[in-house]
XYZ file of N, CA and C in Angstrom:
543
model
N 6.991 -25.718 -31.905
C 7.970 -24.744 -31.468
C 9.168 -25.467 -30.859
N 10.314 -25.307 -31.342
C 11.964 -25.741 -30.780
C 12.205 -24.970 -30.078
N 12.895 -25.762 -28.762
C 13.029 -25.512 -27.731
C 14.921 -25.173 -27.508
N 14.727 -23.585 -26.964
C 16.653 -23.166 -26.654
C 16.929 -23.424 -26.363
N 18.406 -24.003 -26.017
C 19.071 -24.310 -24.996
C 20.258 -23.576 -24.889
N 19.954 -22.935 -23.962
C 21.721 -22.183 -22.952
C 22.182 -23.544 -22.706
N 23.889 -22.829 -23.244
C 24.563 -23.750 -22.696
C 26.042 -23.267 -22.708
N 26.835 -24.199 -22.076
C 28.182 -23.392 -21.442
C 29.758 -24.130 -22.464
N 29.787 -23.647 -23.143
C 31.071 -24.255 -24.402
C 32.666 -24.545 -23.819
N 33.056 -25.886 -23.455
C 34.339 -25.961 -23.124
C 35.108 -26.635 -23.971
N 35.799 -26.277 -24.384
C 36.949 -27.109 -25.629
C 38.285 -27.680 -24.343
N 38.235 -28.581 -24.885
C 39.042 -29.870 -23.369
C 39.877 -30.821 -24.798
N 41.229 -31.279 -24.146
C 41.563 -32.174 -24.649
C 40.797 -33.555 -24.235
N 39.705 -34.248 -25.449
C 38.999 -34.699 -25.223
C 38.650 -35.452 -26.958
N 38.820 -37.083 -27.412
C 38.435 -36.956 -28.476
C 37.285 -36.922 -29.192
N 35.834 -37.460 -27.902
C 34.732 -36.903 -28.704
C 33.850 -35.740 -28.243
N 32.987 -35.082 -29.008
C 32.203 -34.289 -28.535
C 31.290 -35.216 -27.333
N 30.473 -34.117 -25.739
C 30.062 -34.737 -25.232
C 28.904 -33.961 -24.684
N 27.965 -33.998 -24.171
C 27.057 -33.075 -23.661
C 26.468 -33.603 -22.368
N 26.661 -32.495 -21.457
C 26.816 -33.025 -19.523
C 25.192 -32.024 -19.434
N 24.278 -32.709 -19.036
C 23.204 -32.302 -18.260
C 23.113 -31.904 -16.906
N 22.713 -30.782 -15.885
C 22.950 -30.800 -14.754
C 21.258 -30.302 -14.525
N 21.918 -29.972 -12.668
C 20.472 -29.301 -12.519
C 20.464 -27.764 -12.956
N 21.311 -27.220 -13.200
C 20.966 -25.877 -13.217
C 21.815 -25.189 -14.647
N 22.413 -26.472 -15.506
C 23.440 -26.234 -16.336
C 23.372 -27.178 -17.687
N 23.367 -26.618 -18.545
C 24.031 -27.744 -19.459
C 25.651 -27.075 -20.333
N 26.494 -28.342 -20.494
C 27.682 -28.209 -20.698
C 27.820 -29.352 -21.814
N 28.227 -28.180 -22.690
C 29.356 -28.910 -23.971
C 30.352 -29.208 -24.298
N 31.310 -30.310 -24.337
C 32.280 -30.810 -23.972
C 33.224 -30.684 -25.702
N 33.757 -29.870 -26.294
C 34.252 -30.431 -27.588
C 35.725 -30.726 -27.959
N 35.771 -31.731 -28.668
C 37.774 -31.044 -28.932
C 38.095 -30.285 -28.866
N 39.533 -30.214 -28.181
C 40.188 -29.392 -28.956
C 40.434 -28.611 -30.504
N 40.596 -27.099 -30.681
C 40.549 -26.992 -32.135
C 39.093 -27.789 -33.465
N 38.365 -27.773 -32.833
C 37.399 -28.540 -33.571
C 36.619 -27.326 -34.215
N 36.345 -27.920 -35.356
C 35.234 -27.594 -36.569
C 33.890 -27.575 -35.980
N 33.300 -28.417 -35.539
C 32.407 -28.705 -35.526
C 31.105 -27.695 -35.636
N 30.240 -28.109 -35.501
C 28.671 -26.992 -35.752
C 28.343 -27.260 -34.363
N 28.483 -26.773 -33.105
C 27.884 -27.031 -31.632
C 26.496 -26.699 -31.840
N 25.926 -25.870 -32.564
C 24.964 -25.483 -32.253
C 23.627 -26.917 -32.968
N 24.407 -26.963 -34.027
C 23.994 -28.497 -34.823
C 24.072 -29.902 -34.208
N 25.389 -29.835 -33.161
C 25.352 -30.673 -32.106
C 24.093 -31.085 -31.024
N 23.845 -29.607 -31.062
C 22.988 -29.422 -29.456
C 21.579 -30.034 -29.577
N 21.304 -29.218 -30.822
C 20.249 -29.889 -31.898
C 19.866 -31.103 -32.082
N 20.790 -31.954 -32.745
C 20.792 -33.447 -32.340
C 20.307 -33.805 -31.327
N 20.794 -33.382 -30.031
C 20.669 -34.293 -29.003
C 19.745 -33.374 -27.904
N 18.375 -32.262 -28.854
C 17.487 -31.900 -27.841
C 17.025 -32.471 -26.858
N 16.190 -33.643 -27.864
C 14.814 -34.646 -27.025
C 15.704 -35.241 -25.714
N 17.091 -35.738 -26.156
C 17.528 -35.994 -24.806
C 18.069 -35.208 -23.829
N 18.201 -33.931 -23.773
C 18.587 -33.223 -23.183
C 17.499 -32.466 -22.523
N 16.209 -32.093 -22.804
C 15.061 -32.013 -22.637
C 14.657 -33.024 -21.540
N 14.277 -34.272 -22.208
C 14.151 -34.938 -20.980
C 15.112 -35.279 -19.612
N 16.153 -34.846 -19.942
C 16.981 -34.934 -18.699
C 16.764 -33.570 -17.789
N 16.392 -32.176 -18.740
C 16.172 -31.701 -17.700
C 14.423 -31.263 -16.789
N 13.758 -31.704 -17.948
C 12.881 -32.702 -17.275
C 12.754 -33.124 -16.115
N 13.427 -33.987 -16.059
C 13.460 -35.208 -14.788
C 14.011 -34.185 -13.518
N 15.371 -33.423 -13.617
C 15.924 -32.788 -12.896
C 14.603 -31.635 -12.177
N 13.322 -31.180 -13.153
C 12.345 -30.419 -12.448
C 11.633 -31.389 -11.961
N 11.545 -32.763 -11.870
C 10.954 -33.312 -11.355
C 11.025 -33.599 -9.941
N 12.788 -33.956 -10.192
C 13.534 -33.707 -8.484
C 13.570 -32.985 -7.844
N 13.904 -31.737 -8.088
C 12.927 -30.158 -7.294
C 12.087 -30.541 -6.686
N 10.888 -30.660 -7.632
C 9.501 -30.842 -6.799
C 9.444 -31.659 -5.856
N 10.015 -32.684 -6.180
C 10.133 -33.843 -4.971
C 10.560 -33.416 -4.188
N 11.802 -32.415 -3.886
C 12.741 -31.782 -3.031
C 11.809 -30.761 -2.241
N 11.046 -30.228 -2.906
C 10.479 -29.243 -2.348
C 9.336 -29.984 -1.002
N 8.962 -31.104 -1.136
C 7.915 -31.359 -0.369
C 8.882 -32.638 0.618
N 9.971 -32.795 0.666
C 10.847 -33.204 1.628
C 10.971 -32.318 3.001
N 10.965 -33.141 3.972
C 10.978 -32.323 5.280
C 12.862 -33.240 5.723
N 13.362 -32.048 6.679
C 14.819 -32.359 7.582
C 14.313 -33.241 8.792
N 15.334 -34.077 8.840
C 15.342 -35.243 10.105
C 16.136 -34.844 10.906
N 16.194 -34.672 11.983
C 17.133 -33.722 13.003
C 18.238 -35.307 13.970
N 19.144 -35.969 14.174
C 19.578 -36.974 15.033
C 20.340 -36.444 15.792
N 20.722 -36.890 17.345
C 22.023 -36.437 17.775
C 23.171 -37.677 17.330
N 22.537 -38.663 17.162
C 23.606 -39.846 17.312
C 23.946 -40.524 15.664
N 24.681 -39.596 15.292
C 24.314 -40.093 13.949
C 25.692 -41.514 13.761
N 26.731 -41.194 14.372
C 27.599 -42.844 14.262
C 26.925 -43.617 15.054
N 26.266 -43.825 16.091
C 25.125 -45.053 16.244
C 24.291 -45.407 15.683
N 24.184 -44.550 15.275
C 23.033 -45.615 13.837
C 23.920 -45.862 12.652
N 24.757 -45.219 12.289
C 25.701 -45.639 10.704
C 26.191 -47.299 11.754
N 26.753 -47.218 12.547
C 27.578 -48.484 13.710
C 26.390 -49.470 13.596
N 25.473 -49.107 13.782
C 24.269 -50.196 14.171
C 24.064 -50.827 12.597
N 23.771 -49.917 11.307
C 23.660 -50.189 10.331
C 24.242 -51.069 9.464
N 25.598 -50.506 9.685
C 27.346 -51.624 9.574
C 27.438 -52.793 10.198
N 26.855 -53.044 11.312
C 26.982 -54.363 11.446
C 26.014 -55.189 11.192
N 24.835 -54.722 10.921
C 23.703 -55.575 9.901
C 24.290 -55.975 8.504
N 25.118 -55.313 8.367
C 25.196 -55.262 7.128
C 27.173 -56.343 7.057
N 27.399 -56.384 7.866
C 28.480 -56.918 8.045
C 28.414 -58.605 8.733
N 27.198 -58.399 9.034
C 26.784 -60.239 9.247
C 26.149 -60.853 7.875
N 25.678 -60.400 6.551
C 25.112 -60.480 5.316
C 26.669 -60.430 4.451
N 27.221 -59.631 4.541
C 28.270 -59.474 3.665
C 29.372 -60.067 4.058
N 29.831 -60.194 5.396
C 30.975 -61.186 5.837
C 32.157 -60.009 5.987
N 31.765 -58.786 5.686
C 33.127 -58.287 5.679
C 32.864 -56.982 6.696
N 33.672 -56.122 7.138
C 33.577 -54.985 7.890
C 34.406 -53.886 7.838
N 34.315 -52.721 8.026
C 35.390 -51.772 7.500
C 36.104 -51.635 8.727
N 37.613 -51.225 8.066
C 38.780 -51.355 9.256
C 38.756 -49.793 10.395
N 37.941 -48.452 9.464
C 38.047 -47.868 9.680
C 36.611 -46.765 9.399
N 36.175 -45.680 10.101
C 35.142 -45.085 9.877
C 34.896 -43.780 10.031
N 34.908 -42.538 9.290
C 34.932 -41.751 9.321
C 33.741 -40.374 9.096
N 33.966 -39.562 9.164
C 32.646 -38.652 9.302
C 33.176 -37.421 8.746
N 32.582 -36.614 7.678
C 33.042 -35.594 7.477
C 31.894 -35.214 6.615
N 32.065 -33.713 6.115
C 30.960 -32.893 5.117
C 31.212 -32.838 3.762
N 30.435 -33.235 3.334
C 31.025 -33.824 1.862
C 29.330 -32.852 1.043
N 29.959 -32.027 -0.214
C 29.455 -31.344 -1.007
C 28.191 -32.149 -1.995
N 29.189 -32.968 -2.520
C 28.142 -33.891 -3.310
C 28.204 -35.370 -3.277
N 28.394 -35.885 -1.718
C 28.220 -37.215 -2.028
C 28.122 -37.514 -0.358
N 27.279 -38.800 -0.362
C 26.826 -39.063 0.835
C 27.832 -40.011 1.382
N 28.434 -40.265 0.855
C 29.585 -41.467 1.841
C 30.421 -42.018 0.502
N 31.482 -42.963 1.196
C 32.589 -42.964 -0.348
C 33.340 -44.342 0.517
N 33.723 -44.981 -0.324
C 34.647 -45.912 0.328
C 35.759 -45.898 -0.586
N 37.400 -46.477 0.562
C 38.253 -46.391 -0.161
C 38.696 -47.996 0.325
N 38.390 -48.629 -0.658
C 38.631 -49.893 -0.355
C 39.888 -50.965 -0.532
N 40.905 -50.309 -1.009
C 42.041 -50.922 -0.795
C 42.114 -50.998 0.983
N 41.754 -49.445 1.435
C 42.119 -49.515 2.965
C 41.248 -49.869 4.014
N 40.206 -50.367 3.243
C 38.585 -51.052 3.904
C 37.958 -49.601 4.497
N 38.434 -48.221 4.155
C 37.572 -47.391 4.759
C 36.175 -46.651 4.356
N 35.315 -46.475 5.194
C 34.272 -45.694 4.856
C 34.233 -44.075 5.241
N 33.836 -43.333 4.542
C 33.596 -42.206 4.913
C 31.662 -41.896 4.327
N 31.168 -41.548 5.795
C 29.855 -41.122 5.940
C 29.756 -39.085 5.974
N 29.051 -38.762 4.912
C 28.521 -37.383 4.967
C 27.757 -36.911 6.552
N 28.210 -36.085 7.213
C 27.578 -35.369 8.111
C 26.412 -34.829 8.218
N 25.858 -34.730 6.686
C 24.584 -34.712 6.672
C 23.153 -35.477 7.017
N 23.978 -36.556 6.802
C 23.154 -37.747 6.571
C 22.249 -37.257 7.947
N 22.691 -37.111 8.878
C 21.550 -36.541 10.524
C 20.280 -35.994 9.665
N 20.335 -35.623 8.676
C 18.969 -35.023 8.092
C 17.930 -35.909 7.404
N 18.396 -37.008 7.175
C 17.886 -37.958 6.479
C 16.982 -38.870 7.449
N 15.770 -39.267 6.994
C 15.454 -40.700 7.135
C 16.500 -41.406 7.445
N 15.491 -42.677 8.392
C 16.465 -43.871 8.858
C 16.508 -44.631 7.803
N 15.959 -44.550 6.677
C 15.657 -45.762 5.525
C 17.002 -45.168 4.688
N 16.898 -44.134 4.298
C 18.361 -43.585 3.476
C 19.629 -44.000 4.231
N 19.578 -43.036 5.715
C 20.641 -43.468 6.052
C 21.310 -45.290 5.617
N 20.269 -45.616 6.001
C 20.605 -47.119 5.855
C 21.180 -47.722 4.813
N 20.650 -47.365 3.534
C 20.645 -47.753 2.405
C 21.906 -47.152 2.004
N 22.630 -45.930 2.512
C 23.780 -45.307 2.274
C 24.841 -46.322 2.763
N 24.552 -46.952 3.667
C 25.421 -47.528 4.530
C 25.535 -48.635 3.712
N 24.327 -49.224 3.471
C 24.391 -50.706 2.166
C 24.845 -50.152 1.243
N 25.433 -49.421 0.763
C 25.823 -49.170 -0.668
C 27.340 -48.948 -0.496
N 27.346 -48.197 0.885
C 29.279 -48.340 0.830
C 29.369 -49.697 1.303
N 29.299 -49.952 1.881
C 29.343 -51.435 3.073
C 29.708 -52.563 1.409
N 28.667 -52.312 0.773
C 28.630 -53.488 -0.519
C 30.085 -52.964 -1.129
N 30.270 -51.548 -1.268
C 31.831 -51.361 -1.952
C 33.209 -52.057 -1.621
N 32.800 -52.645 -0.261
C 33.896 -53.553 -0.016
C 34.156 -55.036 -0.394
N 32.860 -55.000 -1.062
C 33.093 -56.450 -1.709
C 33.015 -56.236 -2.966
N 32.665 -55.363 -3.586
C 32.161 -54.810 -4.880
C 32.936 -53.351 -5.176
N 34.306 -53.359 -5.833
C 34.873 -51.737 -5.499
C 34.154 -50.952 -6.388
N 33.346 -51.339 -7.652
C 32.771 -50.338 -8.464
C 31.564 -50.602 -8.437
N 30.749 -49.800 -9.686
C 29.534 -50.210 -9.586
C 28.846 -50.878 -11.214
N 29.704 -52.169 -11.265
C 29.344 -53.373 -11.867
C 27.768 -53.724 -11.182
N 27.474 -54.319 -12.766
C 26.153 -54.989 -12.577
C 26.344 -56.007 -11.077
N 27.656 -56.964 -10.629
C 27.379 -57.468 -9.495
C 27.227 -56.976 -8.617
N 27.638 -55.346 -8.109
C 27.791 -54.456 -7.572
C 26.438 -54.450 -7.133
N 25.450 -53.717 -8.481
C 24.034 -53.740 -7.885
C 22.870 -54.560 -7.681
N 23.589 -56.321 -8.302
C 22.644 -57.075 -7.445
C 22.964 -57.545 -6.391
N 24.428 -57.024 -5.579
C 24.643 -57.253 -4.271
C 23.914 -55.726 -3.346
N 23.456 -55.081 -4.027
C 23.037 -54.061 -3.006
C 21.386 -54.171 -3.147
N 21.088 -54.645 -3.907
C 19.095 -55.490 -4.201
C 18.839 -56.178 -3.064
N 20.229 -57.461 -2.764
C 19.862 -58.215 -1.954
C 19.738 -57.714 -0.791
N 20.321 -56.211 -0.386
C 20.036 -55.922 1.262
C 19.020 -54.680 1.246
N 18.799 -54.240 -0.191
C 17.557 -53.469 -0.095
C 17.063 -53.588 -1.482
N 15.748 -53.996 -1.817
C 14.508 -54.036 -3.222
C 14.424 -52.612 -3.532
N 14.584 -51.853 -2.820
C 14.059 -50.046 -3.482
C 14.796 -49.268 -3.495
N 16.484 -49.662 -4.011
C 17.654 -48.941 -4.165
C 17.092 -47.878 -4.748
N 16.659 -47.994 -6.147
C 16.489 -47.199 -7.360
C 15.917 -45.870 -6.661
N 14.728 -46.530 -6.124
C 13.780 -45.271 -5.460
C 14.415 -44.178 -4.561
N 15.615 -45.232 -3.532
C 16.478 -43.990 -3.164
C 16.864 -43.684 -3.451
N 17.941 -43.802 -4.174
C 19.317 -43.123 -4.961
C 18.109 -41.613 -5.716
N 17.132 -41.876 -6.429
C 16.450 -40.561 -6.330
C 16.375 -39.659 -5.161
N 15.837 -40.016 -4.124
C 15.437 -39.536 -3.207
C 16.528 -39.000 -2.747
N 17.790 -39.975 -2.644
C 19.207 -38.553 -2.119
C 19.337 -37.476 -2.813
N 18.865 -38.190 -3.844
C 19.237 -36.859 -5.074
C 18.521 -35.328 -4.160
N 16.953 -35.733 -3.993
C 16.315 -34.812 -4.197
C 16.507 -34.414 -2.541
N 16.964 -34.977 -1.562
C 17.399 -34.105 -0.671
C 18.659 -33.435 -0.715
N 19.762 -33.885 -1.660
C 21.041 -33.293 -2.006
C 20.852 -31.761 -2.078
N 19.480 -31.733 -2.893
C 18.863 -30.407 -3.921
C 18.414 -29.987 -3.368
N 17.643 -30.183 -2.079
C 16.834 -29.472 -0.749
C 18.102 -28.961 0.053
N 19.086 -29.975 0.224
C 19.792 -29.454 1.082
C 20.813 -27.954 0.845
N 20.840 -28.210 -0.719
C 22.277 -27.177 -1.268
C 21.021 -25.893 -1.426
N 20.154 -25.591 -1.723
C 18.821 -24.514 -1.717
C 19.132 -24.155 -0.318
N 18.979 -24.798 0.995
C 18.781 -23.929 1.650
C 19.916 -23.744 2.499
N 21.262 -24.367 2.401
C 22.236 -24.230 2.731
C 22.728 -24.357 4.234
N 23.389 -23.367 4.343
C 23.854 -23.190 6.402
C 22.260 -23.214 6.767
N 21.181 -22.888 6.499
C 20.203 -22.649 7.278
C 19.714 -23.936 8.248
N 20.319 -25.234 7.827
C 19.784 -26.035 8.714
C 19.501 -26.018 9.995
């Protein structure tokens, strides 16, 4: 038995066809004015689209059995974190900021050496937090995320991979239950 897929049709100036997996969405990306057979498209590229959303019920579940970390001091520990991480890396940000950010846990803008940390993060483990902090902290020596990129962020943590899931799946805990924190 073949498996349906809903999905949401956007014609974009764009020259190839593309297909965006989410958690709660899938999206078809096509030329402009195009011929094409989308539905023959979609087809093609079940098994992978399947398993992507797959994985995405996998993160749920994980999400679901995540518990909230409550901090008052959440720039003393990002501060404490930064400078572990600034005696390893040699470098330090000029500037540090805090704000609520939708879908992303911290961001650096590194022409201006700055970091910006998600307000959320107070909900997190001390191990995430941390690892958030190694991952912008490394953007200042590393502005993208080149392969050197991520064997400079190995060297200050072995179980990146495992987190970068794990934000995921509190991202997905967190947007479910919303203001209720």
């Amino acid at each position: 038995m073949e498996r349906e897929i809903n999905y949401i049709l956007s014609d974009r100036k764009v020259k190839h066809p593309r297909i965006e997996v989410y958690r709660d969405a899938v999206k078809v990306i096509v030329p402009r004015n195009s011929s094409m057979r989308v539905d023959e498209f979609v087809k093609a590229h079940l098994e992978w689209i399947t398993r992507k959303m797959d994985y995405f019920k996998e993160l749920e579940n994980i999400a679901e059995s995540l518990s909230f970390h409550t901090r008052d001091d959440l720039r003393g520990v990002i501060d404490f974190y930064i400078r572990e991480c600034s005696e390893f890396l040699g470098v330090s940000p000029k500037k540090v900021f805090f704000r609520r950010m939708r879908k992303h846990w911290g961001s650096c803008n590194v022409k201006k050496g700055h970091l910006i940390f998600n307000k959320d993060l107070k909900y997190l483990p001390d191990d995430l937090v941390r690892y958030v902090v190694v991952h912008e902290m490394c953007h200042l020596v590393e502005g993208n995320h080149s392969k050197r990129f991520w064997q400079l962020v190995e060297k200050l943590d072995e179980r990146y991979r495992e987190k970068e899931k794990l934000l995921t799946c509190f991202r997905i805990k967190l947007d479910k239950v919303g203001s209720q924190v």
